[in-house]
PDB file of C-alpha atoms in Angstrom:
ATOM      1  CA  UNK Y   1      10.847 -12.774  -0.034  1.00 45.00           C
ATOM      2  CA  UNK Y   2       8.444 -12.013  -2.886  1.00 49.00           C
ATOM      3  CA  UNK Y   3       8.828  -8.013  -2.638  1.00 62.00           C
ATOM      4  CA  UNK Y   4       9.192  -5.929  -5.875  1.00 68.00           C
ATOM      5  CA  UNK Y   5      11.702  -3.770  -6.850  1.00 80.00           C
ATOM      6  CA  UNK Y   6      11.733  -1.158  -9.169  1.00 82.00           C
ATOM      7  CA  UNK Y   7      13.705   0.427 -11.548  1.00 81.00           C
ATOM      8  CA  UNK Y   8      14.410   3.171 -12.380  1.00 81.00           C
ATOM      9  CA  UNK Y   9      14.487   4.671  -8.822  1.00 90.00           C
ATOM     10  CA  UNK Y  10      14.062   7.979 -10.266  1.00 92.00           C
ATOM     11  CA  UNK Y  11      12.958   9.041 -13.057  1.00 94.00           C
ATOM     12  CA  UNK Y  12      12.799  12.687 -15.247  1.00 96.00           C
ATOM     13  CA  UNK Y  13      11.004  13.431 -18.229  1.00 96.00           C
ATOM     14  CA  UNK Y  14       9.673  16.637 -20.126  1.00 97.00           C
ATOM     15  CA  UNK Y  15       5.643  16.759 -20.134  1.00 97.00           C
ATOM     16  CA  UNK Y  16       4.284  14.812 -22.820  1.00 97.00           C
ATOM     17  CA  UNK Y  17       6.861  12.556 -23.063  1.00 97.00           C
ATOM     18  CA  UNK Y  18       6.429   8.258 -21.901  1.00 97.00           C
ATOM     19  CA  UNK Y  19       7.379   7.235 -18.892  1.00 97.00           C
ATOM     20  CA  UNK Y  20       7.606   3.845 -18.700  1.00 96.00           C
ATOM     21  CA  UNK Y  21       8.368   1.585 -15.068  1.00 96.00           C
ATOM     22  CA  UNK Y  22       9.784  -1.638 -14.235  1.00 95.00           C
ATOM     23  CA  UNK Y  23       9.153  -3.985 -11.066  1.00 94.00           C
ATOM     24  CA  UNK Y  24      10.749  -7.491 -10.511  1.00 94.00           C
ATOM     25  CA  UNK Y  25       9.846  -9.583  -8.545  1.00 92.00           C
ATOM     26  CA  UNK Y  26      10.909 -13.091  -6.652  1.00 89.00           C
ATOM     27  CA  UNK Y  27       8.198 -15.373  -6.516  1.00 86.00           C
ATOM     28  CA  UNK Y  28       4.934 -16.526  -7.726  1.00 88.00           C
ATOM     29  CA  UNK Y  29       2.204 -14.275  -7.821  1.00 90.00           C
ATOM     30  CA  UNK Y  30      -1.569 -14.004  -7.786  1.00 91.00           C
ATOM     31  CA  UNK Y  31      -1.422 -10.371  -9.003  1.00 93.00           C
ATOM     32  CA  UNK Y  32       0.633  -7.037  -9.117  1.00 94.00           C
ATOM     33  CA  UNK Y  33      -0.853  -3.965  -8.368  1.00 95.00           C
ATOM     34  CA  UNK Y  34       0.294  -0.364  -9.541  1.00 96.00           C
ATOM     35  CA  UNK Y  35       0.370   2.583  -6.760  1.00 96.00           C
ATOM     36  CA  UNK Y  36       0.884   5.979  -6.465  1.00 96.00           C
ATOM     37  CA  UNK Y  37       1.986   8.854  -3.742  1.00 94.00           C
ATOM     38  CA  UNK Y  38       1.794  12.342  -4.093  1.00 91.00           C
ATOM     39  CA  UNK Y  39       4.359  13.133  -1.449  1.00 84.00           C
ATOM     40  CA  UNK Y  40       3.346  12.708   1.965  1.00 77.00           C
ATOM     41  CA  UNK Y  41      -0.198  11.616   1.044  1.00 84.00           C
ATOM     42  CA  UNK Y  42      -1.855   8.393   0.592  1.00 89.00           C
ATOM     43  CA  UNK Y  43      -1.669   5.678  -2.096  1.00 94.00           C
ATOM     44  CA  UNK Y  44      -3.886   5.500  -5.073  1.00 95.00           C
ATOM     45  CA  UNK Y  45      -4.510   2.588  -6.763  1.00 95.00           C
ATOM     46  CA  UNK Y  46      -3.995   2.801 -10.389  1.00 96.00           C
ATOM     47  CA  UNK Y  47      -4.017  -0.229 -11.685  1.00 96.00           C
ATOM     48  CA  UNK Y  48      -3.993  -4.351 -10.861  1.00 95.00           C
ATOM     49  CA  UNK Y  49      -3.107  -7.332 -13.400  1.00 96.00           C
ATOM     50  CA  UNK Y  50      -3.427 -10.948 -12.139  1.00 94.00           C
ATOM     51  CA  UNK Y  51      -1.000 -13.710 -13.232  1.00 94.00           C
ATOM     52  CA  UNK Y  52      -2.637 -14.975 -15.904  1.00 95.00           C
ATOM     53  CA  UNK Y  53      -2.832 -11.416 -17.624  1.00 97.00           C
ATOM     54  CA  UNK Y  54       0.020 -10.147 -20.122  1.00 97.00           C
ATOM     55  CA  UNK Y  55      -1.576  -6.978 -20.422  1.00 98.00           C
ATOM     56  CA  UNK Y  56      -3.805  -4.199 -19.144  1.00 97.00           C
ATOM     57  CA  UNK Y  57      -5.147  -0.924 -20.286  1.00 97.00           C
ATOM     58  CA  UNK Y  58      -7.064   2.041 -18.114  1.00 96.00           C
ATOM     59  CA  UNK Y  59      -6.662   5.592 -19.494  1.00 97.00           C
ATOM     60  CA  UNK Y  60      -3.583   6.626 -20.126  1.00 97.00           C
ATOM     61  CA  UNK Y  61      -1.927   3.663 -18.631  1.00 98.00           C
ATOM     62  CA  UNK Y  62      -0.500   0.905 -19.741  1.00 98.00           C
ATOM     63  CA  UNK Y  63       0.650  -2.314 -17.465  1.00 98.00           C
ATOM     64  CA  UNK Y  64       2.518  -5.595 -18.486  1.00 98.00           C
ATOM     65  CA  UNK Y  65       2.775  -8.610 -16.614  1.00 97.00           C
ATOM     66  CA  UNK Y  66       5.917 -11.418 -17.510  1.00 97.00           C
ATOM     67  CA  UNK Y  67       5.822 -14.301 -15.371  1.00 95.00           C
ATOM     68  CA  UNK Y  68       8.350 -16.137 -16.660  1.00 95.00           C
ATOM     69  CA  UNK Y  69      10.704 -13.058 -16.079  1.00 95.00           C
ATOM     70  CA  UNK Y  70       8.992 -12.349 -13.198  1.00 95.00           C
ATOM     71  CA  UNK Y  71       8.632  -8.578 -14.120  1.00 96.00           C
ATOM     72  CA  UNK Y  72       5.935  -5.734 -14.587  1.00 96.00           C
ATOM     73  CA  UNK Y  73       5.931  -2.408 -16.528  1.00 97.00           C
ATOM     74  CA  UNK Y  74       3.925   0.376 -15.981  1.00 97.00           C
ATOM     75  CA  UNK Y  75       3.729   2.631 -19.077  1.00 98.00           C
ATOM     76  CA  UNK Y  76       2.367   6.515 -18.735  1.00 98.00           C
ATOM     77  CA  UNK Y  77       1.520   7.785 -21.865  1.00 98.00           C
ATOM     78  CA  UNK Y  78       1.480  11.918 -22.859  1.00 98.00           C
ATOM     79  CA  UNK Y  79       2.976  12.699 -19.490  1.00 97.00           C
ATOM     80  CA  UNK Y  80       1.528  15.616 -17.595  1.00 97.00           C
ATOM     81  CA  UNK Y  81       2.389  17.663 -14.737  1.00 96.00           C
ATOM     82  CA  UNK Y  82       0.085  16.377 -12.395  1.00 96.00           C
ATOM     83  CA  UNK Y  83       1.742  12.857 -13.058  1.00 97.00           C
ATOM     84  CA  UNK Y  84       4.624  14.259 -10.673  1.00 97.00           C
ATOM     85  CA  UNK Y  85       4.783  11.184  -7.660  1.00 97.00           C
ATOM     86  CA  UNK Y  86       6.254   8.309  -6.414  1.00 95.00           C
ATOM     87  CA  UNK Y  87       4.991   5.252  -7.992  1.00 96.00           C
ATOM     88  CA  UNK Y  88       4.817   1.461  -6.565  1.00 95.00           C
ATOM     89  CA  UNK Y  89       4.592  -2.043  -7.195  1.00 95.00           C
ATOM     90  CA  UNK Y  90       2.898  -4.282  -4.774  1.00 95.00           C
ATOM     91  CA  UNK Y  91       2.824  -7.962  -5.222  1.00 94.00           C
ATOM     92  CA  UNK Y  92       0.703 -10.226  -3.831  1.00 92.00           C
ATOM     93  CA  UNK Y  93       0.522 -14.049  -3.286  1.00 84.00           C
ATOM     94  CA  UNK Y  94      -2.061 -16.417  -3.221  1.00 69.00           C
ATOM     95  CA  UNK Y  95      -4.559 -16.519  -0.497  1.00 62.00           C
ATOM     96  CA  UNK Y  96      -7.523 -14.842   0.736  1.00 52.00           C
ATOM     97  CA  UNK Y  97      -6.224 -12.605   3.158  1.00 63.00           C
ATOM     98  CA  UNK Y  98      -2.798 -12.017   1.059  1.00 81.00           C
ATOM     99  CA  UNK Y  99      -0.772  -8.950   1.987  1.00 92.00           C
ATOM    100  CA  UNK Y 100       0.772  -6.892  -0.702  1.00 94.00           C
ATOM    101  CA  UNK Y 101       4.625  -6.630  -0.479  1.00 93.00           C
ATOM    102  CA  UNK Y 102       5.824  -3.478  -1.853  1.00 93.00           C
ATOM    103  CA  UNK Y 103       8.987  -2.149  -4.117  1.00 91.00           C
ATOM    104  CA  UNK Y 104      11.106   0.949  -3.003  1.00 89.00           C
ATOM    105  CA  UNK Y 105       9.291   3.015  -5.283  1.00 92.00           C
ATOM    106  CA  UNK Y 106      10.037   5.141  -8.210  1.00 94.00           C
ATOM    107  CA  UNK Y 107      10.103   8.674  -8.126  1.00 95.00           C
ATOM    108  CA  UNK Y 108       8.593  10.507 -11.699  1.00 97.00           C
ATOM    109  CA  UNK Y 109       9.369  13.926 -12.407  1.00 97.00           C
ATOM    110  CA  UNK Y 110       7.305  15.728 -15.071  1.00 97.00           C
ATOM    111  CA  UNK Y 111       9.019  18.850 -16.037  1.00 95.00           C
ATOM    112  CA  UNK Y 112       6.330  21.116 -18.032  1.00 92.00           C
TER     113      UNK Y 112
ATOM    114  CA  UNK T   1     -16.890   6.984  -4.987  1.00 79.00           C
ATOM    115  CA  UNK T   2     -16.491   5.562  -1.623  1.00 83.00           C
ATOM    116  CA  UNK T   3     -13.197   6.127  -0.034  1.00 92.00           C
ATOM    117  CA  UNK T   4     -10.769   4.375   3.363  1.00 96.00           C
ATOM    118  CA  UNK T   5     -11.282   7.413   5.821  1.00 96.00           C
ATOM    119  CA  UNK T   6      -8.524   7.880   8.833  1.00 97.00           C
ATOM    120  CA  UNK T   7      -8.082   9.723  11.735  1.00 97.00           C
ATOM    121  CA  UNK T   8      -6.542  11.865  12.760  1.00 97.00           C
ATOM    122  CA  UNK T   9      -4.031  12.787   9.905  1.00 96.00           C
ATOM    123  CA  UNK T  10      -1.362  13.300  12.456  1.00 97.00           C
ATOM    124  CA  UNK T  11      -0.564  12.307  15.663  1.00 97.00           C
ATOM    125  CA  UNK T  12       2.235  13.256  17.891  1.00 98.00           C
ATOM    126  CA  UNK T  13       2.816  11.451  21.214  1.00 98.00           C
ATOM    127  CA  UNK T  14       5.554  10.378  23.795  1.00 98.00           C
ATOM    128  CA  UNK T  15       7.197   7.987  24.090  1.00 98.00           C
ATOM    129  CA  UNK T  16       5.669   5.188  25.982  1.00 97.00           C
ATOM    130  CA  UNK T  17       2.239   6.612  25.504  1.00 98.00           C
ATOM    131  CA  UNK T  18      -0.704   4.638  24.068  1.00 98.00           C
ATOM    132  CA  UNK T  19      -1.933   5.701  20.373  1.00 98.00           C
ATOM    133  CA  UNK T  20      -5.249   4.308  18.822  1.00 98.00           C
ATOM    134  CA  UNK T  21      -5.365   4.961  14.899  1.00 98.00           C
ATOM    135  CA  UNK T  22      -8.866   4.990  13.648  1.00 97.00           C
ATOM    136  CA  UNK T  23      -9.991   4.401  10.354  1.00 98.00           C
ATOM    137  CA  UNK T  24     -13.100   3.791   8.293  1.00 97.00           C
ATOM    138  CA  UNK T  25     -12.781   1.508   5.936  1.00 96.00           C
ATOM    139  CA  UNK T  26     -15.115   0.757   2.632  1.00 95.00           C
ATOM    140  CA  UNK T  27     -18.252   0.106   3.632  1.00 92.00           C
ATOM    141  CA  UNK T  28     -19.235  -3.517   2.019  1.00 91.00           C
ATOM    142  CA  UNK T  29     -15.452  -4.605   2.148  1.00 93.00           C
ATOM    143  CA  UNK T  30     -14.690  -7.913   4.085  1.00 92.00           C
ATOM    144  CA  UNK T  31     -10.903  -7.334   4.307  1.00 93.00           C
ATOM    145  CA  UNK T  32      -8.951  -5.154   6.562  1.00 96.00           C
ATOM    146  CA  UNK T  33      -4.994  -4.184   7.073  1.00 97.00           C
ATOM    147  CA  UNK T  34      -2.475  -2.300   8.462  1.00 98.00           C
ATOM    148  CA  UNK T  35       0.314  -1.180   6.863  1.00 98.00           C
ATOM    149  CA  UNK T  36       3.345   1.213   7.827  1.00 97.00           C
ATOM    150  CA  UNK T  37       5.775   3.618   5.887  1.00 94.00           C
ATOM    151  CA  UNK T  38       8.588   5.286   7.926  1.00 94.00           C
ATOM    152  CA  UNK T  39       9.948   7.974   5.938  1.00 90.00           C
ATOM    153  CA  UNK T  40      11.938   7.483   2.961  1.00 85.00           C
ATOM    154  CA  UNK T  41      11.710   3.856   2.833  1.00 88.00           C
ATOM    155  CA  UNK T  42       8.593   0.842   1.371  1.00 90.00           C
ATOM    156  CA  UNK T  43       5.552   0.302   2.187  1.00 94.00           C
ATOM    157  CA  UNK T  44       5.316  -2.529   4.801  1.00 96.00           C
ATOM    158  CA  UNK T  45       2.849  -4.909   6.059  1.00 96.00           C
ATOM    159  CA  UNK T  46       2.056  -5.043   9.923  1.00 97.00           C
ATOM    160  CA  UNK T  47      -1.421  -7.000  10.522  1.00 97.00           C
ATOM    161  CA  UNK T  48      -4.933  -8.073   8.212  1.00 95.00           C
ATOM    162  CA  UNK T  49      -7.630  -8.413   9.485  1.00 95.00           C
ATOM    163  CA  UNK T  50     -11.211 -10.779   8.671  1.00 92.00           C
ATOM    164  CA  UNK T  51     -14.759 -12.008   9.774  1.00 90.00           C
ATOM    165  CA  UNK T  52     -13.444 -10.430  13.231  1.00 92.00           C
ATOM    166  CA  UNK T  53     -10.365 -11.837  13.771  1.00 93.00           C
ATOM    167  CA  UNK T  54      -6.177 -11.734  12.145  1.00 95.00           C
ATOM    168  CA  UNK T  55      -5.274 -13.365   9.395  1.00 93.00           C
ATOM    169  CA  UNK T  56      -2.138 -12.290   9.297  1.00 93.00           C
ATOM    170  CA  UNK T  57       0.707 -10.413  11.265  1.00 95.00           C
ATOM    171  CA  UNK T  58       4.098  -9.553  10.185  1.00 95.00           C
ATOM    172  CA  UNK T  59       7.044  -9.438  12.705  1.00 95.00           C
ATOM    173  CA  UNK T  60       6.719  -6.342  13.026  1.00 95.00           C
ATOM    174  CA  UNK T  61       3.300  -6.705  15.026  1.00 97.00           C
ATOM    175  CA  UNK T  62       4.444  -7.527  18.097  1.00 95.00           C
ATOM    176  CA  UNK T  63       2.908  -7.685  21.431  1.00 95.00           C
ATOM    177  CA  UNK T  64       2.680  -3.594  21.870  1.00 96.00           C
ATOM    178  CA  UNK T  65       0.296  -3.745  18.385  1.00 98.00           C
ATOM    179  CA  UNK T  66      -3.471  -5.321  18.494  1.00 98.00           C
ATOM    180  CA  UNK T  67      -6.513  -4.477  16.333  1.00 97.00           C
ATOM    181  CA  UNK T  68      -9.907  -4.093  16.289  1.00 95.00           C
ATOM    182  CA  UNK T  69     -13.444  -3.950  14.503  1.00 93.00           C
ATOM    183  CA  UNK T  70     -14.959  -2.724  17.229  1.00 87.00           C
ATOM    184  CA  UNK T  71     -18.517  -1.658  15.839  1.00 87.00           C
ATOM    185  CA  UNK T  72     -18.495  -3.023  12.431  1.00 80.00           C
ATOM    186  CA  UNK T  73     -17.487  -0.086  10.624  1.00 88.00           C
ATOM    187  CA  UNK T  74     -14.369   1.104  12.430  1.00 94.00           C
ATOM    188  CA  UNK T  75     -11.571  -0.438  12.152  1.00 97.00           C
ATOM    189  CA  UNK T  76      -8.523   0.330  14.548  1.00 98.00           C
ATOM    190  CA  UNK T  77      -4.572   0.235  15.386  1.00 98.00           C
ATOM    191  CA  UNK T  78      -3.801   0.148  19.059  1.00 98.00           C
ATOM    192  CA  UNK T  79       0.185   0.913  20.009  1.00 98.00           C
ATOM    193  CA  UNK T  80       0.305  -0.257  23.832  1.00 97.00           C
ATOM    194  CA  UNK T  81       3.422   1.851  24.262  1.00 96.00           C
ATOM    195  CA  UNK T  82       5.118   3.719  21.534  1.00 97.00           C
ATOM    196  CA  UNK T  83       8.909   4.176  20.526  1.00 97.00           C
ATOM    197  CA  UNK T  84      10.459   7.001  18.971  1.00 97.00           C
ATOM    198  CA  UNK T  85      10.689   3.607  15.899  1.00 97.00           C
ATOM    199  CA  UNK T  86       7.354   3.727  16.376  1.00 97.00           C
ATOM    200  CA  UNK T  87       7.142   7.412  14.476  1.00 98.00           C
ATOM    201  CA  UNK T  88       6.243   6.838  10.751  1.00 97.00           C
ATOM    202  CA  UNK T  89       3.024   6.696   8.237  1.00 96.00           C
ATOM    203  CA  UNK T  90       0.488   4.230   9.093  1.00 98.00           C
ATOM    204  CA  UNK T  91      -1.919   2.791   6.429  1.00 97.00           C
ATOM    205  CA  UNK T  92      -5.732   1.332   6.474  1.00 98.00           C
ATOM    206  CA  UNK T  93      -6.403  -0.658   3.422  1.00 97.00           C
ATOM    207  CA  UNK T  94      -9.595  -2.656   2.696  1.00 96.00           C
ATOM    208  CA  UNK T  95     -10.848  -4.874  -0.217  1.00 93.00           C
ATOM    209  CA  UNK T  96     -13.506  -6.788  -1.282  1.00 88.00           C
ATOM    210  CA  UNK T  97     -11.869  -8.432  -4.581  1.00 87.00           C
ATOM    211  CA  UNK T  98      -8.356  -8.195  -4.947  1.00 87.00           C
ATOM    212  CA  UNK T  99      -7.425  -4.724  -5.347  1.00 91.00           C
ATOM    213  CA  UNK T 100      -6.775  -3.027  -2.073  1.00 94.00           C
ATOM    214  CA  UNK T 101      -7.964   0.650  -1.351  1.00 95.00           C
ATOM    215  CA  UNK T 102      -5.940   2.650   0.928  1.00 96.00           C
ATOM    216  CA  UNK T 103      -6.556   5.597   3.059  1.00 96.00           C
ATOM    217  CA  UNK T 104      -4.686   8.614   3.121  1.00 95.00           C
ATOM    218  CA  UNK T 105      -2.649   7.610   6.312  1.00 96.00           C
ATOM    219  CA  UNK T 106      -2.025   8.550  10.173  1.00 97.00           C
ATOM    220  CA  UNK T 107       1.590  10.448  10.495  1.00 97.00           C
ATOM    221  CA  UNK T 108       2.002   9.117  14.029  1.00 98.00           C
ATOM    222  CA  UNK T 109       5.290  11.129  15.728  1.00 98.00           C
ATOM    223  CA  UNK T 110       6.488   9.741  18.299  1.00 98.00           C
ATOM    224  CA  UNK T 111       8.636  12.411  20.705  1.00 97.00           C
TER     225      UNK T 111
END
């Protein structure tokens, strides 16, 4: 299996504070994606980096990619509030139609 | 910005009952997929879906599951005859690179 898992499974921090993410995963990749839930909604893509990225930037967020560990953080800078969710990693393999395994998840708390 | 669409946001049905899940996905995307939360545990993959036909299917898409563009911009999940397993979130995804968009999911109950 090539899912991701990610650590911590739960996370609490005070608002304004980094919250930073890990995923591991088993096998090779074509890229890792970033999601999040707002409980009992839908996911939102935040952010993708493909295999032969180390790093990515968009906003506030901050992703890194180690193949040779096989691992992925997902940095949120200046935590807010509204960052409150359950964030996942989804991998996914080469191919055209490739699925996207996902991780348990990791549930952020933002405490204003 | 253009957004997966799917209906309706909650379904309840019994047991052995037929369910179709609708959704709407991006309009120039070219790739389609189901996936399935039940509550409290991962995202998983049941079926995708391209130039009118599966790509892929997980085990969990067996024989009670099928799928279909009928129309060329819906895209559907058909459960033949539902389980109380059956209860959970469903997903519609679609790309046209590699990042995949989701919708904002069918809670399908199944009594």
């Amino acid at each position: 299996s090539q899912q991701g898992e990610e650590d911590p499974q739960a996370l609490s921090i005070q608002e304004g504070e980094n919250a930073t993410m890990n995923c591991s995963y088993k096998t090779s990749i074509n890229n890792l994606q970033w999601y999040r839930q707002n409980s009992g909604r839908g996911l939102v893509h935040l952010i993708l980096i493909r295999s032969n990225e180390r790093e990515k930037h968009s906003g506030r967020l901050r992703v890194t990619l180690d193949t040779s560990k096989k691992s992925s953080s997902l940095l949120i800078t200046a935590s807010r509030a509204a960052d409150t969710a359950s964030y996942f990693c989804a991998t996914s393999y080469t191919g055209a139609n490739s699925k996207l395994t996902f991780g348990k998840g990791i549930t952020l708390s933002v405490r204003p | 910005e253009p957004e997966v669409t799917q209906t309706p946001s909650h379904q309840v049905t019994q047991m052995g009952q037929e369910v179709i899940l609708r959704c709407v996905p991006i309009s120039n995307h070219l790739y389609f997929y189901w996936y399935r939360q039940i509550l409290g545990q991962k995202v998983e993959f049941l079926v995708s879906f391209y130039n009118n036909e599966i790509s892929e299917k997980s085990e969990i898409f067996d024989d009670q599951f099928s799928v279909e563009r009928p129309d060329g911009s819906n895209f559907t999940l058909k459960i033949r005859s539902t389980k109380l397993e059956d209860s959970a979130m469903y997903f519609c995804a679609s790309r046209i690179l590699y990042e995949q968009y989701f919708g904002p999911g069918t809670r399908l109950t199944v009594t």
